[in-house]
Each structure stands twice: as structure tokens, then as C-alpha cells.
XYZ file of C-alpha atoms in Angstrom:
311
model
C 58.179 -87.965 -39.403
C 55.369 -86.336 -41.318
C 53.700 -83.299 -39.825
C 50.013 -82.677 -39.342
C 49.278 -79.442 -41.197
C 46.071 -78.888 -39.259
C 47.992 -79.055 -35.995
C 50.567 -76.582 -37.334
C 47.834 -73.994 -37.915
C 46.046 -74.948 -34.690
C 42.757 -75.867 -36.373
C 40.530 -78.913 -36.659
C 40.306 -81.056 -39.777
C 36.781 -79.799 -40.491
C 37.797 -76.098 -40.285
C 36.200 -73.779 -42.829
C 38.189 -71.786 -45.396
C 37.616 -68.643 -43.341
C 38.900 -70.340 -40.167
C 42.023 -71.553 -41.996
C 42.737 -68.083 -43.322
C 42.140 -66.467 -39.931
C 44.456 -68.926 -38.167
C 47.182 -68.326 -40.738
C 46.920 -64.534 -40.448
C 47.245 -64.717 -36.676
C 50.333 -66.921 -36.814
C 51.897 -64.932 -39.669
C 51.682 -61.743 -37.632
C 53.367 -63.481 -34.702
C 56.216 -65.236 -36.516
C 56.919 -62.961 -39.487
C 60.717 -62.372 -39.757
C 60.190 -58.606 -39.917
C 58.817 -58.798 -36.383
C 61.377 -61.361 -35.193
C 64.691 -60.133 -36.522
C 67.646 -62.551 -36.231
C 65.355 -65.199 -34.774
C 65.953 -68.402 -36.712
C 63.278 -70.336 -34.838
C 60.641 -67.748 -35.768
C 61.807 -67.789 -39.399
C 61.570 -71.603 -39.502
C 58.135 -71.465 -37.882
C 56.999 -68.921 -40.447
C 58.112 -71.187 -43.289
C 56.286 -74.090 -41.666
C 52.967 -72.279 -41.310
C 53.361 -70.823 -44.814
C 53.748 -74.316 -46.240
C 50.737 -75.508 -44.241
C 48.624 -72.644 -45.522
C 49.825 -73.189 -49.106
C 48.218 -76.624 -48.994
C 45.221 -76.171 -46.672
C 44.378 -72.770 -48.126
C 44.032 -74.304 -51.580
C 40.840 -76.317 -52.008
C 42.307 -78.769 -54.524
C 45.553 -79.325 -52.595
C 43.663 -79.709 -49.318
C 41.509 -82.445 -50.820
C 44.597 -84.267 -52.087
C 46.237 -83.916 -48.667
C 43.142 -85.240 -46.903
C 43.070 -88.167 -49.356
C 46.781 -88.839 -48.663
C 47.656 -88.112 -52.316
C 50.287 -85.530 -51.277
C 52.360 -85.234 -48.126
C 52.853 -82.290 -45.742
C 55.304 -80.663 -48.210
C 52.952 -81.026 -51.157
C 54.941 -83.893 -52.661
C 52.966 -86.706 -54.305
C 52.756 -89.943 -52.345
C 52.632 -93.493 -53.643
C 53.251 -94.212 -57.319
C 54.894 -91.382 -59.174
C 56.309 -89.757 -56.034
C 59.551 -87.977 -56.779
C 58.874 -87.500 -60.498
C 57.841 -83.883 -59.974
C 54.417 -83.281 -61.308
C 52.126 -86.258 -61.509
C 50.284 -85.712 -58.264
C 50.694 -82.370 -56.642
C 53.914 -81.105 -58.005
C 54.066 -77.495 -56.764
C 55.385 -78.088 -53.263
C 57.398 -75.700 -51.107
C 61.083 -76.623 -50.833
C 62.627 -75.530 -47.555
C 66.159 -75.976 -48.809
C 65.853 -73.831 -51.921
C 63.314 -71.291 -50.735
C 60.865 -70.568 -53.519
C 57.297 -69.368 -53.304
C 55.716 -70.576 -50.016
C 52.239 -69.950 -51.406
C 52.337 -72.131 -54.531
C 51.170 -71.263 -58.007
C 47.659 -70.800 -56.762
C 48.691 -67.847 -54.635
C 51.088 -65.881 -56.827
C 51.179 -62.257 -55.766
C 49.934 -62.994 -52.241
C 49.016 -59.649 -50.694
C 50.564 -59.333 -47.229
C 48.378 -56.287 -46.604
C 45.615 -58.786 -45.822
C 47.726 -59.946 -42.887
C 49.363 -56.806 -41.582
C 46.793 -54.129 -42.495
C 49.091 -52.522 -45.065
C 51.802 -53.635 -47.484
C 54.887 -54.243 -45.346
C 57.191 -54.088 -48.338
C 58.424 -50.852 -49.899
C 58.348 -49.888 -53.550
C 61.358 -50.981 -55.533
C 63.258 -48.812 -57.992
C 61.246 -47.992 -61.063
C 58.092 -47.499 -59.049
C 56.995 -51.160 -59.124
C 55.529 -52.367 -55.867
C 56.562 -55.764 -54.562
C 53.820 -58.271 -55.173
C 54.419 -61.491 -53.295
C 57.107 -62.846 -51.046
C 60.279 -60.914 -51.847
C 62.512 -61.356 -48.799
C 62.836 -59.910 -45.330
C 65.591 -57.287 -45.645
C 65.026 -53.898 -44.040
C 65.659 -52.267 -47.416
C 62.470 -53.904 -48.725
C 60.124 -52.624 -46.054
C 57.980 -49.553 -45.887
C 58.075 -47.908 -42.431
C 54.984 -48.772 -40.418
C 53.413 -46.737 -37.650
C 53.831 -48.089 -34.121
C 50.908 -49.601 -32.238
C 48.381 -47.326 -30.510
C 47.826 -47.621 -26.764
C 44.248 -47.537 -25.424
C 43.524 -46.168 -21.957
C 40.390 -45.302 -19.971
C 40.215 -42.300 -17.645
C 37.433 -41.388 -15.212
C 36.877 -37.679 -14.541
C 34.351 -35.747 -12.509
C 31.552 -33.789 -14.186
C 32.961 -30.320 -13.505
C 36.417 -31.235 -14.890
C 34.790 -32.422 -18.100
C 32.514 -29.368 -18.327
C 35.109 -26.700 -17.506
C 38.223 -28.433 -18.833
C 41.110 -29.709 -16.747
C 44.569 -31.236 -16.873
C 45.186 -34.685 -15.420
C 48.431 -36.598 -15.002
C 48.398 -40.324 -15.787
C 51.050 -43.031 -16.002
C 50.909 -45.025 -19.231
C 53.591 -47.572 -20.039
C 55.846 -46.217 -17.308
C 55.604 -42.655 -18.617
C 53.889 -39.760 -16.817
C 51.671 -37.969 -19.315
C 49.778 -34.704 -18.832
C 46.355 -35.059 -20.410
C 44.485 -31.868 -21.267
C 40.735 -32.453 -21.074
C 38.946 -29.863 -23.244
C 35.938 -28.037 -21.796
C 32.748 -29.767 -22.861
C 34.241 -33.284 -23.061
C 31.418 -35.816 -23.084
C 31.113 -39.291 -21.615
C 32.704 -41.878 -23.931
C 34.673 -39.319 -25.934
C 38.162 -40.421 -27.035
C 41.167 -38.101 -26.878
C 44.120 -38.831 -29.177
C 47.648 -37.996 -28.009
C 49.812 -38.093 -31.135
C 53.133 -39.900 -31.024
C 52.939 -41.086 -27.412
C 52.131 -44.719 -28.236
C 54.402 -47.639 -29.075
C 57.491 -46.949 -31.203
C 57.692 -48.348 -34.718
C 59.967 -51.352 -35.173
C 61.224 -50.262 -38.615
C 61.647 -46.511 -38.594
C 58.026 -45.384 -38.869
C 56.305 -42.816 -36.667
C 55.260 -43.685 -33.140
C 51.733 -44.826 -32.403
C 49.249 -42.694 -30.489
C 47.648 -42.910 -27.066
C 43.862 -43.141 -27.255
C 42.184 -42.108 -23.998
C 38.492 -42.814 -23.528
C 36.931 -40.394 -21.039
C 34.300 -41.700 -18.627
C 32.478 -38.741 -17.057
C 30.878 -39.162 -13.631
C 27.285 -38.021 -13.210
C 26.642 -34.876 -11.171
C 24.082 -34.730 -8.341
C 22.124 -31.904 -10.010
C 23.826 -30.727 -13.228
C 23.324 -32.266 -16.654
C 25.105 -31.221 -19.851
C 23.249 -30.982 -23.155
C 25.608 -29.648 -25.779
C 27.068 -26.440 -24.365
C 24.089 -25.851 -22.082
C 23.940 -26.911 -18.452
C 20.553 -27.999 -17.149
C 19.450 -27.751 -13.511
C 16.148 -28.701 -11.882
C 15.450 -26.187 -9.096
C 13.045 -27.120 -6.299
C 11.097 -24.125 -4.928
C 8.656 -23.919 -2.059
C 4.949 -23.228 -2.408
C 5.525 -19.777 -0.887
C 8.372 -18.982 -3.313
C 6.241 -20.105 -6.226
C 3.343 -17.802 -5.260
C 5.178 -14.771 -3.922
C 8.384 -15.056 -5.938
C 11.720 -14.095 -4.490
C 15.493 -14.162 -4.850
C 17.238 -17.542 -4.596
C 20.918 -18.494 -4.657
C 21.535 -21.219 -7.250
C 24.723 -23.066 -8.295
C 26.381 -22.876 -11.708
C 29.470 -24.713 -12.935
C 31.489 -21.534 -12.283
C 30.014 -20.607 -8.872
C 26.808 -19.506 -7.157
C 24.591 -16.662 -8.410
C 21.354 -14.946 -7.363
C 18.223 -15.703 -9.398
C 14.868 -13.928 -9.232
C 11.870 -16.280 -9.150
C 8.826 -14.565 -10.703
C 5.636 -14.528 -8.574
C 3.052 -17.193 -9.382
C 5.590 -19.537 -10.968
C 4.601 -23.135 -11.753
C 6.469 -26.381 -12.117
C 8.082 -26.800 -15.521
C 8.719 -23.136 -16.178
C 12.267 -22.397 -17.291
C 14.708 -19.622 -16.505
C 17.810 -18.981 -18.607
C 21.142 -17.746 -17.222
C 23.033 -16.412 -20.247
C 26.677 -17.413 -20.540
C 26.636 -19.683 -17.482
C 27.072 -22.900 -19.441
C 30.111 -24.508 -21.037
C 32.690 -22.272 -22.708
C 34.943 -23.707 -25.397
C 36.117 -23.091 -28.974
C 32.628 -23.875 -30.266
C 30.974 -21.081 -28.277
C 29.368 -20.348 -24.903
C 26.345 -22.128 -23.501
C 23.703 -21.089 -20.966
C 22.363 -22.585 -17.768
C 18.747 -23.650 -18.131
C 16.826 -23.799 -14.838
C 13.602 -25.805 -14.690
C 11.386 -24.900 -11.729
C 9.832 -27.631 -9.627
C 7.256 -26.572 -7.036
C 7.503 -28.745 -3.929
C 4.599 -28.796 -1.474
C 5.366 -29.115 2.254
C 5.338 -32.584 3.809
C 4.680 -31.286 7.330
C 1.172 -30.271 8.393
C 0.776 -26.468 8.372
C -2.514 -25.293 9.831
C -1.935 -21.637 8.915
C -1.335 -22.562 5.309
C -4.416 -24.772 5.257
C -6.534 -21.989 6.764
C -5.261 -19.429 4.270
C -5.939 -21.706 1.353
C -9.394 -22.627 2.578
C -10.462 -18.971 2.483
C -9.346 -18.587 -1.141
C -11.900 -18.850 -3.909
C -11.660 -21.870 -6.183
C -9.923 -21.300 -9.503
C -10.458 -23.153 -12.729
C -7.022 -24.375 -13.813
C -8.037 -27.394 -15.931
C -9.495 -27.398 -19.408
C -10.855 -30.940 -19.324
């Protein structure tokens, strides 16, 4: 029974060239003998999809196949069939092997499928170009697959640095979070990913850090920013206030007659890492009382008006 080459690649008859190529790449990755050692069914499936792509991936052959001029093996149909060359001659022969990509695809580059050439260089320095067999002696070691993982950490752990234990793929891994790690940053743990299937180095673990927001701190580079509410009295008379930093609480002197928006700098109270030491930047915010205060109203009413606007 003849086979439907479109069904073999899992595509419709009106598929574009790009869709045909994409479908073939996906199936080739899945059924390639290097990935399915000693699996005859996978090897047969790979030959089948290779034959399908040899025809459908070639514009002229595809047209002949659609017009029923050649069959699913590329053999001519009707008059002249079996005489080897009058209608589509270059077909793939399962029994003898041969080039599964036809004359139109000599030197097919498997790097387009697997991301890099899966075959090693032969003696004499010549690199294999085309389909040269599946033996382990003809393969270049390939790195194992990377593993992606997301980790949520609190603001202070990201700012000060911390060590977290996670379980990835059944393995407990200690993850060192550098001080100053930002939201969305990816940490790479070398060699802790999937092993290579042909003697290459292990893949890596890629951990994306999601940093929680803090109620009042915000990181900008190595600096920590804090908006500090102060009372009307503190703004006018000044005073000493206890404020938080990422390393603990400290005393800060508020200058008399401070206004909203003024900034105070606490040297060295920001993030410390290999890139340097940041500061804590405090932005003052004067907050007026919400409760009626007759004494305050009386005191203010006796004050002379001041011109504070230039417009």
C-alpha cells in the first residue's frame, strides 16, 4: 500500500516550504538513530521521514508527486516505471541505503536540525558533509540539555546575597544568590543540567530569579532608595529619627526647616558586592496631620505670611 508523504510528516497538502522543513526538523530530532540507539523502529521511522522530505522538500519532485508522476519512494509511475530515470529516477532505496536526500540535497547539513554538526571530523581533517552513518565513532560529543528553573526570593536576600536550597530533577542544589541580584536575572550553574548522551559535557541549570517587592525599599543599581515620611513638627524643628537600612536600623538627623523632596545620603548603607558599595538615599516627605489640632492652627495663624511661590 502506498504511503501518504504528507501524513508521514504530519502536514497538510497545501503546506509551505517552510512548514515542510520545520516538520521534518522536528521529527528528525525525535527519531534520529543517534538519539535512539539500538531502536530499529526509530531507525525505520527516520528513513521514512527522510524519504518523505527528499520528495516534498524538493519543489520539482513534490510537483511530480502531487501529479502522481512518481510514487512515495520517488519511483516513476505509469509508462516507463522501472526503467530507472525517465520520470523521477533518483528515489531512496530502503534495501540498499543510499542518500535519503536525493541529488538535490547532496551535502545536507545536519547542523540545521540539531544546532551543530553531530558528526565528527574524519582523519585527514575533512568534515563529514552529508549522511555518513550513525556509529559513535562518527559523532562529535554534544553538550547535554540545559535545565531552566524559576526561583522567587525576598528583596533583602537579593540585595544582601543569600544561599537557597532547591530540588531540581531529584537533586538538592545549593544556589548562591549574589548580593545585588535583580528581578529577572538568570544565574547559570555549570554542569548541573542534563548529561550528554555521547560523551560531551553536562548541560547547565539556568535559574531565573524573581525578586519580591519590598514595602519601603527600592534598589537602583547599588543604591537603596527609601521615602521617609516626617511630621510637620519634625520638618520645621528638625530632630533625630530612627530609619531602617538593609543591614539594620540607624539614627538620622533631620535638618530644621526641611521640605518634601529633599534627600539625605547614608554612605555605605546600600548594596555591597564585587562591583562596589552603594548608599542609602532617603527622600523626605512631609506629612500634615489628619486630626484637627487647635494649638497648631492657633500657632500658625499668628505667623506672618511668607512668599514661597514665584508664579
